[in-house]
Amino acid sequence: MIDFRNFIDGVMVLCAKYRGSVSSWGRTPKHNKEVGGVEGSYHLIWLGCDVVLDEMKKNPGFEKDAEQLNIRAIMEGDHYHLQPWELPF
């Protein structure tokens, strides 16, 4: 399980290592709906973020490193969605 601070640290480590930029993090319910986010999105509780890599393609190393940090990396075409494997509460 990962807490909020470790999630932030993990995202920073992944972005530094793989040259990534955060394109979306926390959202209000209104904004989440406007961008097509799912109901119950981790973005609504600030434990979901979208990352764009400078070399944006499926990256098994990125995914493996994320998993070792207890972060789930979901490839969504033009970005990775990151969220904890389990909620800390």
GROMACS .gro file of N, CA and C in nm:
model
  267
    1MET      N    1   0.085  -0.118   0.000
    1MET     CA    2   0.000   0.000   0.000
    1MET      C    3   0.090   0.124   0.000
    2ILE      N    4   0.042   0.229  -0.061
    2ILE     CA    5   0.120   0.352  -0.074
    2ILE      C    6   0.039   0.470  -0.019
    3ASP      N    7   0.105   0.559   0.053
    3ASP     CA    8   0.035   0.678   0.101
    3ASP      C    9   0.057   0.793   0.004
    4PHE      N   10  -0.011   0.904   0.030
    4PHE     CA   11  -0.009   1.018  -0.061
    4PHE      C   12   0.133   1.071  -0.086
    5ARG      N   13   0.209   1.088   0.020
    5ARG     CA   14   0.345   1.142   0.005
    5ARG      C   15   0.433   1.048  -0.078
    6ASN      N   16   0.425   0.918  -0.054
    6ASN     CA   17   0.505   0.823  -0.131
    6ASN      C   18   0.460   0.816  -0.276
    7PHE      N   19   0.331   0.837  -0.299
    7PHE     CA   20   0.281   0.842  -0.437
    7PHE      C   21   0.343   0.961  -0.510
    8ILE      N   22   0.341   1.078  -0.447
    8ILE     CA   23   0.400   1.197  -0.508
    8ILE      C   24   0.549   1.174  -0.535
    9ASP      N   25   0.620   1.121  -0.436
    9ASP     CA   26   0.763   1.094  -0.454
    9ASP      C   27   0.786   0.997  -0.569
   10GLY      N   28   0.702   0.893  -0.577
   10GLY     CA   29   0.716   0.795  -0.685
   10GLY      C   30   0.693   0.855  -0.822
   11VAL      N   31   0.592   0.940  -0.834
   11VAL     CA   32   0.566   1.007  -0.962
   11VAL      C   33   0.686   1.094  -1.001
   12MET      N   34   0.742   1.165  -0.904
   12MET     CA   35   0.858   1.250  -0.933
   12MET      C   36   0.978   1.166  -0.978
   13VAL      N   37   1.002   1.054  -0.912
   13VAL     CA   38   1.113   0.965  -0.949
   13VAL      C   39   1.094   0.913  -1.092
   14LEU      N   40   0.974   0.866  -1.122
   14LEU     CA   41   0.946   0.813  -1.256
   14LEU      C   42   0.962   0.921  -1.363
   15CYS      N   43   0.908   1.040  -1.337
   15CYS     CA   44   0.918   1.148  -1.435
   15CYS      C   45   1.063   1.192  -1.456
   16ALA      N   46   1.141   1.195  -1.350
   16ALA     CA   47   1.282   1.232  -1.364
   16ALA      C   48   1.359   1.127  -1.443
   17LYS      N   49   1.336   1.001  -1.413
   17LYS     CA   50   1.410   0.892  -1.480
   17LYS      C   51   1.371   0.877  -1.626
   18TYR      N   52   1.241   0.892  -1.656
   18TYR     CA   53   1.192   0.865  -1.791
   18TYR      C   54   1.154   0.992  -1.868
   19ARG      N   55   1.193   1.107  -1.818
   19ARG     CA   56   1.168   1.235  -1.884
   19ARG      C   57   1.018   1.252  -1.912
   20GLY      N   58   0.943   1.258  -1.803
   20GLY     CA   59   0.798   1.271  -1.813
   20GLY      C   60   0.748   1.401  -1.755
   21SER      N   61   0.633   1.443  -1.801
   21SER     CA   62   0.564   1.563  -1.752
   21SER      C   63   0.424   1.524  -1.706
   22VAL      N   64   0.382   1.579  -1.593
   22VAL     CA   65   0.246   1.556  -1.545
   22VAL      C   66   0.152   1.648  -1.623
   23SER      N   67   0.053   1.590  -1.688
   23SER     CA   68  -0.042   1.670  -1.767
   23SER      C   69  -0.176   1.687  -1.697
   24SER      N   70  -0.203   1.604  -1.595
   24SER     CA   71  -0.327   1.615  -1.518
   24SER      C   72  -0.305   1.548  -1.384
   25TRP      N   73  -0.359   1.610  -1.278
   25TRP     CA   74  -0.346   1.548  -1.146
   25TRP      C   75  -0.482   1.554  -1.079
   26GLY      N   76  -0.498   1.632  -0.974
   26GLY     CA   77  -0.627   1.639  -0.907
   26GLY      C   78  -0.731   1.711  -0.991
   27ARG      N   79  -0.855   1.668  -0.976
   27ARG     CA   80  -0.965   1.728  -1.052
   27ARG      C   81  -1.087   1.747  -0.963
   28THR      N   82  -1.165   1.848  -0.998
   28THR     CA   83  -1.297   1.861  -0.938
   28THR      C   84  -1.391   1.766  -1.012
   29PRO      N   85  -1.505   1.730  -0.952
   29PRO     CA   86  -1.600   1.646  -1.024
   29PRO      C   87  -1.644   1.708  -1.157
   30LYS      N   88  -1.661   1.840  -1.160
   30LYS     CA   89  -1.703   1.908  -1.283
   30LYS      C   90  -1.596   1.892  -1.392
   31HIS      N   91  -1.472   1.921  -1.357
   31HIS     CA   92  -1.364   1.910  -1.457
   31HIS      C   93  -1.345   1.765  -1.500
   32ASN      N   94  -1.354   1.672  -1.405
   32ASN     CA   95  -1.339   1.531  -1.439
   32ASN      C   96  -1.442   1.489  -1.544
   33LYS      N   97  -1.566   1.534  -1.526
   33LYS     CA   98  -1.671   1.503  -1.622
   33LYS      C   99  -1.643   1.567  -1.757
   34GLU      N  100  -1.596   1.693  -1.756
   34GLU     CA  101  -1.568   1.765  -1.880
   34GLU      C  102  -1.458   1.698  -1.963
   35VAL      N  103  -1.361   1.636  -1.897
   35VAL     CA  104  -1.251   1.572  -1.971
   35VAL      C  105  -1.276   1.424  -1.996
   36GLY      N  106  -1.395   1.376  -1.961
   36GLY     CA  107  -1.430   1.237  -1.989
   36GLY      C  108  -1.378   1.138  -1.886
   37GLY      N  109  -1.343   1.188  -1.766
   37GLY     CA  110  -1.296   1.100  -1.660
   37GLY      C  111  -1.407   1.010  -1.609
   38VAL      N  112  -1.368   0.896  -1.556
   38VAL     CA  113  -1.467   0.800  -1.507
   38VAL      C  114  -1.516   0.839  -1.368
   39GLU      N  115  -1.636   0.797  -1.335
   39GLU     CA  116  -1.690   0.818  -1.202
   39GLU      C  117  -1.602   0.743  -1.102
   40GLY      N  118  -1.570   0.806  -0.992
   40GLY     CA  119  -1.483   0.742  -0.893
   40GLY      C  120  -1.336   0.748  -0.929
   41SER      N  121  -1.300   0.833  -1.024
   41SER     CA  122  -1.162   0.847  -1.069
   41SER      C  123  -1.068   0.879  -0.952
   42TYR      N  124  -0.950   0.821  -0.956
   42TYR     CA  125  -0.848   0.852  -0.855
   42TYR      C  126  -0.806   0.999  -0.863
   43HIS      N  127  -0.827   1.065  -0.977
   43HIS     CA  128  -0.797   1.208  -0.989
   43HIS      C  129  -0.879   1.289  -0.888
   44LEU      N  130  -0.998   1.243  -0.854
   44LEU     CA  131  -1.086   1.316  -0.763
   44LEU      C  132  -1.033   1.320  -0.620
   45ILE      N  133  -0.945   1.226  -0.587
   45ILE     CA  134  -0.886   1.224  -0.452
   45ILE      C  135  -0.735   1.248  -0.459
   46TRP      N  136  -0.689   1.307  -0.568
   46TRP     CA  137  -0.548   1.345  -0.586
   46TRP      C  138  -0.453   1.227  -0.581
   47LEU      N  139  -0.502   1.107  -0.612
   47LEU     CA  140  -0.417   0.989  -0.619
   47LEU      C  141  -0.417   0.929  -0.759
   48GLY      N  142  -0.450   1.011  -0.856
   48GLY     CA  143  -0.440   0.974  -0.996
   48GLY      C  144  -0.373   1.086  -1.070
   49CYS      N  145  -0.281   1.053  -1.158
   49CYS     CA  146  -0.220   1.158  -1.240
   49CYS      C  147  -0.188   1.101  -1.377
   50ASP      N  148  -0.184   1.189  -1.475
   50ASP     CA  149  -0.150   1.152  -1.612
   50ASP      C  150  -0.012   1.206  -1.643
   51VAL      N  151   0.069   1.121  -1.705
   51VAL     CA  152   0.207   1.156  -1.736
   51VAL      C  153   0.232   1.133  -1.884
   52VAL      N  154   0.294   1.232  -1.947
   52VAL     CA  155   0.336   1.223  -2.086
   52VAL      C  156   0.488   1.213  -2.087
   53LEU      N  157   0.541   1.108  -2.149
   53LEU     CA  158   0.685   1.092  -2.162
   53LEU      C  159   0.734   1.165  -2.286
   54ASP      N  160   0.856   1.218  -2.281
   54ASP     CA  161   0.912   1.284  -2.400
   54ASP      C  162   0.912   1.188  -2.519
   55GLU      N  163   0.941   1.061  -2.494
   55GLU     CA  164   0.932   0.955  -2.596
   55GLU      C  165   0.808   0.873  -2.562
   56MET      N  166   0.690   0.922  -2.604
   56MET     CA  167   0.564   0.862  -2.561
   56MET      C  168   0.534   0.737  -2.642
   57LYS      N  169   0.560   0.625  -2.580
   57LYS     CA  170   0.526   0.493  -2.633
   57LYS      C  171   0.521   0.398  -2.515
   58LYS      N  172   0.463   0.280  -2.536
   58LYS     CA  173   0.457   0.181  -2.429
   58LYS      C  174   0.599   0.153  -2.382
   59ASN      N  175   0.620   0.159  -2.251
   59ASN     CA  176   0.754   0.148  -2.196
   59ASN      C  177   0.754   0.047  -2.081
   60PRO      N  178   0.792  -0.079  -2.110
   60PRO     CA  179   0.792  -0.182  -2.006
   60PRO      C  180   0.880  -0.146  -1.885
   61GLY      N  181   0.991  -0.077  -1.906
   61GLY     CA  182   1.077  -0.036  -1.795
   61GLY      C  183   1.006   0.061  -1.703
   62PHE      N  184   0.935   0.157  -1.761
   62PHE     CA  185   0.856   0.253  -1.684
   62PHE      C  186   0.751   0.180  -1.602
   63GLU      N  187   0.681   0.086  -1.666
   63GLU     CA  188   0.576   0.011  -1.598
   63GLU      C  189   0.632  -0.073  -1.484
   64LYS      N  190   0.746  -0.137  -1.506
   64LYS     CA  191   0.808  -0.219  -1.402
   64LYS      C  192   0.855  -0.133  -1.285
   65ASP      N  193   0.921  -0.021  -1.316
   65ASP     CA  194   0.965   0.069  -1.209
   65ASP      C  195   0.847   0.124  -1.130
   66ALA      N  196   0.739   0.157  -1.199
   66ALA     CA  197   0.618   0.205  -1.131
   66ALA      C  198   0.565   0.098  -1.035
   67GLU      N  199   0.558  -0.025  -1.083
   67GLU     CA  200   0.508  -0.134  -0.998
   67GLU      C  201   0.594  -0.151  -0.874
   68GLN      N  202   0.725  -0.138  -0.889
   68GLN     CA  203   0.815  -0.150  -0.773
   68GLN      C  204   0.792  -0.038  -0.672
   69LEU      N  205   0.734   0.073  -0.717
   69LEU     CA  206   0.700   0.184  -0.628
   69LEU      C  207   0.554   0.176  -0.580
   70ASN      N  208   0.489   0.062  -0.606
   70ASN     CA  209   0.347   0.040  -0.571
   70ASN      C  210   0.255   0.135  -0.647
   71ILE      N  211   0.295   0.169  -0.769
   71ILE     CA  212   0.214   0.255  -0.855
   71ILE      C  213   0.174   0.175  -0.978
   72ARG      N  214   0.048   0.182  -1.011
   72ARG     CA  215  -0.003   0.116  -1.131
   72ARG      C  216   0.007   0.213  -1.248
   73ALA      N  217   0.075   0.172  -1.355
   73ALA     CA  218   0.091   0.255  -1.475
   73ALA      C  219   0.003   0.197  -1.585
   74ILE      N  220  -0.097   0.272  -1.627
   74ILE     CA  221  -0.192   0.227  -1.728
   74ILE      C  222  -0.170   0.310  -1.854
   75MET      N  223  -0.128   0.245  -1.962
   75MET     CA  224  -0.106   0.314  -2.089
   75MET      C  225  -0.242   0.349  -2.149
   76GLU      N  226  -0.265   0.477  -2.176
   76GLU     CA  227  -0.392   0.523  -2.232
   76GLU      C  228  -0.369   0.594  -2.365
   77GLY      N  229  -0.283   0.537  -2.447
   77GLY     CA  230  -0.259   0.591  -2.581
   77GLY      C  231  -0.158   0.703  -2.584
   78ASP      N  232  -0.202   0.824  -2.551
   78ASP     CA  233  -0.112   0.939  -2.559
   78ASP      C  234  -0.052   0.978  -2.424
   79HIS      N  235  -0.079   0.897  -2.320
   79HIS     CA  236  -0.022   0.924  -2.187
   79HIS      C  237  -0.033   0.799  -2.101
   80TYR      N  238   0.037   0.801  -1.990
   80TYR     CA  239   0.020   0.699  -1.886
   80TYR      C  240  -0.066   0.758  -1.775
   81HIS      N  241  -0.162   0.679  -1.730
   81HIS     CA  242  -0.237   0.715  -1.609
   81HIS      C  243  -0.170   0.640  -1.494
   82LEU      N  244  -0.136   0.712  -1.387
   82LEU     CA  245  -0.073   0.652  -1.269
   82LEU      C  246  -0.168   0.661  -1.151
   83GLN      N  247  -0.173   0.553  -1.073
   83GLN     CA  248  -0.251   0.550  -0.951
   83GLN      C  249  -0.195   0.441  -0.862
   84PRO      N  250  -0.220   0.449  -0.730
   84PRO     CA  251  -0.174   0.342  -0.641
   84PRO      C  252  -0.243   0.210  -0.676
   85TRP      N  253  -0.174   0.100  -0.649
   85TRP     CA  254  -0.236  -0.032  -0.667
   85TRP      C  255  -0.351  -0.048  -0.569
   86GLU      N  256  -0.336   0.007  -0.448
   86GLU     CA  257  -0.441   0.000  -0.346
   86GLU      C  258  -0.455   0.137  -0.283
   87LEU      N  259  -0.575   0.170  -0.242
   87LEU     CA  260  -0.597   0.297  -0.171
   87LEU      C  261  -0.543   0.287  -0.028
   88PRO      N  262  -0.486   0.396   0.023
   88PRO     CA  263  -0.428   0.393   0.158
   88PRO      C  264  -0.531   0.410   0.270
   89PHE      N  265  -0.659   0.403   0.238
   89PHE     CA  266  -0.762   0.419   0.341
   89PHE      C  267  -0.877   0.326   0.312
   0.00000   0.00000   0.00000
